[in-house]
mmCIF file with all atom_site columns, C-alpha atoms in Angstrom:
data_model
loop_
_atom_site.group_PDB
_atom_site.id
_atom_site.type_symbol
_atom_site.label_atom_id
_atom_site.label_alt_id
_atom_site.label_comp_id
_atom_site.label_asym_id
_atom_site.label_entity_id
_atom_site.label_seq_id
_atom_site.pdbx_PDB_ins_code
_atom_site.Cartn_x
_atom_site.Cartn_y
_atom_site.Cartn_z
_atom_site.occupancy
_atom_site.B_iso_or_equiv
_atom_site.pdbx_formal_charge
_atom_site.auth_seq_id
_atom_site.auth_comp_id
_atom_site.auth_asym_id
_atom_site.auth_atom_id
_atom_site.pdbx_PDB_model_num
ATOM 1   C CA . UNK A 1 1   ? -13.887 20.582  -4.811  1.00 0.00 ? 1   UNK A CA 1
ATOM 2   C CA . UNK A 1 2   ? -11.113 18.573  -2.987  1.00 0.00 ? 2   UNK A CA 1
ATOM 3   C CA . UNK A 1 3   ? -11.735 16.430  -0.322  1.00 0.00 ? 3   UNK A CA 1
ATOM 4   C CA . UNK A 1 4   ? -10.063 15.946  3.332   1.00 0.00 ? 4   UNK A CA 1
ATOM 5   C CA . UNK A 1 5   ? -11.240 12.822  3.960   1.00 0.00 ? 5   UNK A CA 1
ATOM 6   C CA . UNK A 1 6   ? -9.182  9.705   4.174   1.00 0.00 ? 6   UNK A CA 1
ATOM 7   C CA . UNK A 1 7   ? -7.962  7.157   1.283   1.00 0.00 ? 7   UNK A CA 1
ATOM 8   C CA . UNK A 1 8   ? -7.214  4.214   1.716   1.00 0.00 ? 8   UNK A CA 1
ATOM 9   C CA . UNK A 1 9   ? -4.644  2.616   -0.477  1.00 0.00 ? 9   UNK A CA 1
ATOM 10  C CA . UNK A 1 10  ? -3.759  -1.102  -0.782  1.00 0.00 ? 10  UNK A CA 1
ATOM 11  C CA . UNK A 1 11  ? -0.172  -2.028  -1.730  1.00 0.00 ? 11  UNK A CA 1
ATOM 12  C CA . UNK A 1 12  ? 0.302   -5.209  -3.582  1.00 0.00 ? 12  UNK A CA 1
ATOM 13  C CA . UNK A 1 13  ? 4.349   -6.284  -3.134  1.00 0.00 ? 13  UNK A CA 1
ATOM 14  C CA . UNK A 1 14  ? 3.832   -9.773  -4.506  1.00 0.00 ? 14  UNK A CA 1
ATOM 15  C CA . UNK A 1 15  ? 6.272   -10.521 -6.952  1.00 0.00 ? 15  UNK A CA 1
ATOM 16  C CA . UNK A 1 16  ? 7.439   -14.447 -8.698  1.00 0.00 ? 16  UNK A CA 1
ATOM 17  C CA . UNK A 1 17  ? 11.458  -12.722 -7.965  1.00 0.00 ? 17  UNK A CA 1
ATOM 18  C CA . UNK A 1 18  ? 10.688  -12.722 -4.093  1.00 0.00 ? 18  UNK A CA 1
ATOM 19  C CA . UNK A 1 19  ? 9.455   -16.497 -1.718  1.00 0.00 ? 19  UNK A CA 1
ATOM 20  C CA . UNK A 1 20  ? 7.120   -16.582 0.364   1.00 0.00 ? 20  UNK A CA 1
ATOM 21  C CA . UNK A 1 21  ? 9.657   -15.711 3.584   1.00 0.00 ? 21  UNK A CA 1
ATOM 22  C CA . UNK A 1 22  ? 11.273  -12.626 1.366   1.00 0.00 ? 22  UNK A CA 1
ATOM 23  C CA . UNK A 1 23  ? 7.890   -11.632 0.711   1.00 0.00 ? 23  UNK A CA 1
ATOM 24  C CA . UNK A 1 24  ? 6.619   -11.807 4.643   1.00 0.00 ? 24  UNK A CA 1
ATOM 25  C CA . UNK A 1 25  ? 10.196  -9.878  5.572   1.00 0.00 ? 25  UNK A CA 1
ATOM 26  C CA . UNK A 1 26  ? 9.722   -7.380  2.998   1.00 0.00 ? 26  UNK A CA 1
ATOM 27  C CA . UNK A 1 27  ? 5.542   -6.885  3.984   1.00 0.00 ? 27  UNK A CA 1
ATOM 28  C CA . UNK A 1 28  ? 6.302   -6.319  7.887   1.00 0.00 ? 28  UNK A CA 1
ATOM 29  C CA . UNK A 1 29  ? 9.133   -4.303  7.647   1.00 0.00 ? 29  UNK A CA 1
ATOM 30  C CA . UNK A 1 30  ? 7.464   -2.457  5.493   1.00 0.00 ? 30  UNK A CA 1
ATOM 31  C CA . UNK A 1 31  ? 4.294   -1.816  8.443   1.00 0.00 ? 31  UNK A CA 1
ATOM 32  C CA . UNK A 1 32  ? 6.362   -1.643  10.947  1.00 0.00 ? 32  UNK A CA 1
ATOM 33  C CA . UNK A 1 33  ? 8.338   1.718   9.211   1.00 0.00 ? 33  UNK A CA 1
ATOM 34  C CA . UNK A 1 34  ? 4.594   2.810   7.624   1.00 0.00 ? 34  UNK A CA 1
ATOM 35  C CA . UNK A 1 35  ? 2.930   2.224   11.006  1.00 0.00 ? 35  UNK A CA 1
ATOM 36  C CA . UNK A 1 36  ? 6.360   5.129   12.555  1.00 0.00 ? 36  UNK A CA 1
ATOM 37  C CA . UNK A 1 37  ? 5.078   8.035   10.082  1.00 0.00 ? 37  UNK A CA 1
ATOM 38  C CA . UNK A 1 38  ? 2.947   10.302  11.586  1.00 0.00 ? 38  UNK A CA 1
ATOM 39  C CA . UNK A 1 39  ? 1.410   11.643  8.059   1.00 0.00 ? 39  UNK A CA 1
ATOM 40  C CA . UNK A 1 40  ? -0.135  7.916   8.224   1.00 0.00 ? 40  UNK A CA 1
ATOM 41  C CA . UNK A 1 41  ? -3.196  7.061   10.251  1.00 0.00 ? 41  UNK A CA 1
ATOM 42  C CA . UNK A 1 42  ? -3.235  2.787   9.929   1.00 0.00 ? 42  UNK A CA 1
ATOM 43  C CA . UNK A 1 43  ? -1.629  0.502   8.347   1.00 0.00 ? 43  UNK A CA 1
ATOM 44  C CA . UNK A 1 44  ? -2.984  -3.898  8.374   1.00 0.00 ? 44  UNK A CA 1
ATOM 45  C CA . UNK A 1 45  ? -2.402  -6.473  7.012   1.00 0.00 ? 45  UNK A CA 1
ATOM 46  C CA . UNK A 1 46  ? -5.000  -8.007  4.567   1.00 0.00 ? 46  UNK A CA 1
ATOM 47  C CA . UNK A 1 47  ? -6.981  -10.450 6.074   1.00 0.00 ? 47  UNK A CA 1
ATOM 48  C CA . UNK A 1 48  ? -7.886  -13.980 4.060   1.00 0.00 ? 48  UNK A CA 1
ATOM 49  C CA . UNK A 1 49  ? -11.427 -13.798 3.425   1.00 0.00 ? 49  UNK A CA 1
ATOM 50  C CA . UNK A 1 50  ? -10.775 -17.682 2.727   1.00 0.00 ? 50  UNK A CA 1
ATOM 51  C CA . UNK A 1 51  ? -8.495  -18.963 5.026   1.00 0.00 ? 51  UNK A CA 1
ATOM 52  C CA . UNK A 1 52  ? -7.359  -22.823 4.387   1.00 0.00 ? 52  UNK A CA 1
ATOM 53  C CA . UNK A 1 53  ? -9.331  -25.684 5.746   1.00 0.00 ? 53  UNK A CA 1
ATOM 54  C CA . UNK A 1 54  ? -8.665  -26.222 9.997   1.00 0.00 ? 54  UNK A CA 1
ATOM 55  C CA . UNK A 1 55  ? -6.516  -22.704 9.803   1.00 0.00 ? 55  UNK A CA 1
ATOM 56  C CA . UNK A 1 56  ? -7.464  -22.104 13.760  1.00 0.00 ? 56  UNK A CA 1
ATOM 57  C CA . UNK A 1 57  ? -5.905  -18.734 13.815  1.00 0.00 ? 57  UNK A CA 1
ATOM 58  C CA . UNK A 1 58  ? -8.466  -15.816 14.209  1.00 0.00 ? 58  UNK A CA 1
ATOM 59  C CA . UNK A 1 59  ? -7.632  -14.688 10.316  1.00 0.00 ? 59  UNK A CA 1
ATOM 60  C CA . UNK A 1 60  ? -5.404  -15.789 8.235   1.00 0.00 ? 60  UNK A CA 1
ATOM 61  C CA . UNK A 1 61  ? -3.254  -13.000 6.472   1.00 0.00 ? 61  UNK A CA 1
ATOM 62  C CA . UNK A 1 62  ? -2.092  -12.885 2.815   1.00 0.00 ? 62  UNK A CA 1
ATOM 63  C CA . UNK A 1 63  ? 1.522   -12.265 2.320   1.00 0.00 ? 63  UNK A CA 1
ATOM 64  C CA . UNK A 1 64  ? 2.595   -9.263  0.413   1.00 0.00 ? 64  UNK A CA 1
ATOM 65  C CA . UNK A 1 65  ? -0.525  -7.302  0.976   1.00 0.00 ? 65  UNK A CA 1
ATOM 66  C CA . UNK A 1 66  ? -1.040  -3.805  3.159   1.00 0.00 ? 66  UNK A CA 1
ATOM 67  C CA . UNK A 1 67  ? -3.628  -1.150  3.483   1.00 0.00 ? 67  UNK A CA 1
ATOM 68  C CA . UNK A 1 68  ? -3.242  1.842   4.594   1.00 0.00 ? 68  UNK A CA 1
ATOM 69  C CA . UNK A 1 69  ? -5.441  4.430   6.136   1.00 0.00 ? 69  UNK A CA 1
ATOM 70  C CA . UNK A 1 70  ? -3.846  8.149   5.173   1.00 0.00 ? 70  UNK A CA 1
ATOM 71  C CA . UNK A 1 71  ? -5.457  11.574  5.097   1.00 0.00 ? 71  UNK A CA 1
ATOM 72  C CA . UNK A 1 72  ? -5.376  13.867  2.097   1.00 0.00 ? 72  UNK A CA 1
ATOM 73  C CA . UNK A 1 73  ? -3.478  16.142  2.649   1.00 0.00 ? 73  UNK A CA 1
ATOM 74  C CA . UNK A 1 74  ? -0.701  13.709  3.906   1.00 0.00 ? 74  UNK A CA 1
ATOM 75  C CA . UNK A 1 75  ? -0.639  11.465  0.735   1.00 0.00 ? 75  UNK A CA 1
ATOM 76  C CA . UNK A 1 76  ? 2.334   13.720  -0.904  1.00 0.00 ? 76  UNK A CA 1
ATOM 77  C CA . UNK A 1 77  ? 4.153   12.540  1.856   1.00 0.00 ? 77  UNK A CA 1
ATOM 78  C CA . UNK A 1 78  ? 3.104   8.990   1.965   1.00 0.00 ? 78  UNK A CA 1
ATOM 79  C CA . UNK A 1 79  ? 3.686   8.419   -1.429  1.00 0.00 ? 79  UNK A CA 1
ATOM 80  C CA . UNK A 1 80  ? 7.518   10.344  -1.518  1.00 0.00 ? 80  UNK A CA 1
ATOM 81  C CA . UNK A 1 81  ? 8.205   8.235   1.137   1.00 0.00 ? 81  UNK A CA 1
ATOM 82  C CA . UNK A 1 82  ? 6.943   4.823   -0.800  1.00 0.00 ? 82  UNK A CA 1
ATOM 83  C CA . UNK A 1 83  ? 9.311   6.416   -3.648  1.00 0.00 ? 83  UNK A CA 1
ATOM 84  C CA . UNK A 1 84  ? 11.965  6.201   -2.010  1.00 0.00 ? 84  UNK A CA 1
ATOM 85  C CA . UNK A 1 85  ? 11.400  2.984   0.062   1.00 0.00 ? 85  UNK A CA 1
ATOM 86  C CA . UNK A 1 86  ? 10.559  0.524   -3.018  1.00 0.00 ? 86  UNK A CA 1
ATOM 87  C CA . UNK A 1 87  ? 11.906  2.314   -5.955  1.00 0.00 ? 87  UNK A CA 1
ATOM 88  C CA . UNK A 1 88  ? 13.220  -0.785  -8.228  1.00 0.00 ? 88  UNK A CA 1
ATOM 89  C CA . UNK A 1 89  ? 10.466  -3.409  -6.866  1.00 0.00 ? 89  UNK A CA 1
ATOM 90  C CA . UNK A 1 90  ? 7.035   -4.188  -8.253  1.00 0.00 ? 90  UNK A CA 1
ATOM 91  C CA . UNK A 1 91  ? 4.732   -3.167  -7.081  1.00 0.00 ? 91  UNK A CA 1
ATOM 92  C CA . UNK A 1 92  ? 0.810   -2.666  -7.248  1.00 0.00 ? 92  UNK A CA 1
ATOM 93  C CA . UNK A 1 93  ? -1.124  0.251   -5.895  1.00 0.00 ? 93  UNK A CA 1
ATOM 94  C CA . UNK A 1 94  ? -4.962  0.591   -5.342  1.00 0.00 ? 94  UNK A CA 1
ATOM 95  C CA . UNK A 1 95  ? -5.787  3.747   -4.107  1.00 0.00 ? 95  UNK A CA 1
ATOM 96  C CA . UNK A 1 96  ? -9.644  4.563   -3.075  1.00 0.00 ? 96  UNK A CA 1
ATOM 97  C CA . UNK A 1 97  ? -11.268 7.920   -2.665  1.00 0.00 ? 97  UNK A CA 1
ATOM 98  C CA . UNK A 1 98  ? -14.621 8.988   -2.667  1.00 0.00 ? 98  UNK A CA 1
ATOM 99  C CA . UNK A 1 99  ? -16.345 5.590   -3.632  1.00 0.00 ? 99  UNK A CA 1
ATOM 100 C CA . UNK A 1 100 ? -13.515 5.479   -7.218  1.00 0.00 ? 100 UNK A CA 1
ATOM 101 C CA . UNK A 1 101 ? -11.031 3.372   -7.446  1.00 0.00 ? 101 UNK A CA 1
ATOM 102 C CA . UNK A 1 102 ? -7.645  3.483   -9.093  1.00 0.00 ? 102 UNK A CA 1
ATOM 103 C CA . UNK A 1 103 ? -4.802  0.531   -9.711  1.00 0.00 ? 103 UNK A CA 1
ATOM 104 C CA . UNK A 1 104 ? -1.855  1.390   -10.821 1.00 0.00 ? 104 UNK A CA 1
ATOM 105 C CA . UNK A 1 105 ? 1.380   -1.302  -11.659 1.00 0.00 ? 105 UNK A CA 1
ATOM 106 C CA . UNK A 1 106 ? 4.877   -0.468  -11.247 1.00 0.00 ? 106 UNK A CA 1
ATOM 107 C CA . UNK A 1 107 ? 7.406   -2.704  -11.443 1.00 0.00 ? 107 UNK A CA 1
ATOM 108 C CA . UNK A 1 108 ? 10.818  0.173   -12.041 1.00 0.00 ? 108 UNK A CA 1
ATOM 109 C CA . UNK A 1 109 ? 11.908  3.381   -10.142 1.00 0.00 ? 109 UNK A CA 1
ATOM 110 C CA . UNK A 1 110 ? 10.384  4.963   -13.477 1.00 0.00 ? 110 UNK A CA 1
ATOM 111 C CA . UNK A 1 111 ? 6.907   3.073   -13.644 1.00 0.00 ? 111 UNK A CA 1
ATOM 112 C CA . UNK A 1 112 ? 7.061   3.637   -9.602  1.00 0.00 ? 112 UNK A CA 1
ATOM 113 C CA . UNK A 1 113 ? 6.991   7.253   -9.859  1.00 0.00 ? 113 UNK A CA 1
ATOM 114 C CA . UNK A 1 114 ? 4.830   7.904   -13.370 1.00 0.00 ? 114 UNK A CA 1
ATOM 115 C CA . UNK A 1 115 ? 2.270   5.320   -11.257 1.00 0.00 ? 115 UNK A CA 1
ATOM 116 C CA . UNK A 1 116 ? 2.510   7.770   -7.774  1.00 0.00 ? 116 UNK A CA 1
ATOM 117 C CA . UNK A 1 117 ? 1.975   10.596  -9.829  1.00 0.00 ? 117 UNK A CA 1
ATOM 118 C CA . UNK A 1 118 ? -0.764  9.122   -11.673 1.00 0.00 ? 118 UNK A CA 1
ATOM 119 C CA . UNK A 1 119 ? -2.283  8.679   -8.277  1.00 0.00 ? 119 UNK A CA 1
ATOM 120 C CA . UNK A 1 120 ? -1.899  11.924  -7.145  1.00 0.00 ? 120 UNK A CA 1
ATOM 121 C CA . UNK A 1 121 ? -3.637  13.449  -9.571  1.00 0.00 ? 121 UNK A CA 1
ATOM 122 C CA . UNK A 1 122 ? -6.376  11.271  -9.564  1.00 0.00 ? 122 UNK A CA 1
ATOM 123 C CA . UNK A 1 123 ? -6.385  11.877  -5.475  1.00 0.00 ? 123 UNK A CA 1
ATOM 124 C CA . UNK A 1 124 ? -6.493  15.513  -6.410  1.00 0.00 ? 124 UNK A CA 1
ATOM 125 C CA . UNK A 1 125 ? -9.256  15.155  -8.817  1.00 0.00 ? 125 UNK A CA 1
ATOM 126 C CA . UNK A 1 126 ? -11.793 13.358  -6.305  1.00 0.00 ? 126 UNK A CA 1
#
């Protein structure tokens, strides 16, 4: 029986073709756009569990990583958004639902569509 609980999705946008500044701009832009989606409950930056020595910030973030929380009924809409927004860009998604995890990687539009299909099947089976 399908669940109605929330799903945690970690997006890894890190790509050797992007420098840190371009990656940070992409990460911030994607986070803002995702926060504007009604289907997404929350989007957070991923905190660095081992910040550099002498770091005075309350928590350093890892560049290129986002964690989104979405209800299972809205997952298809989120995946559609990601397909439109990130098609052709390298991305790794880790989906966690009901204690199970699935990790998929894509570096082209075709691979992203296949990864999204695999993620949708994974969510439907949890």
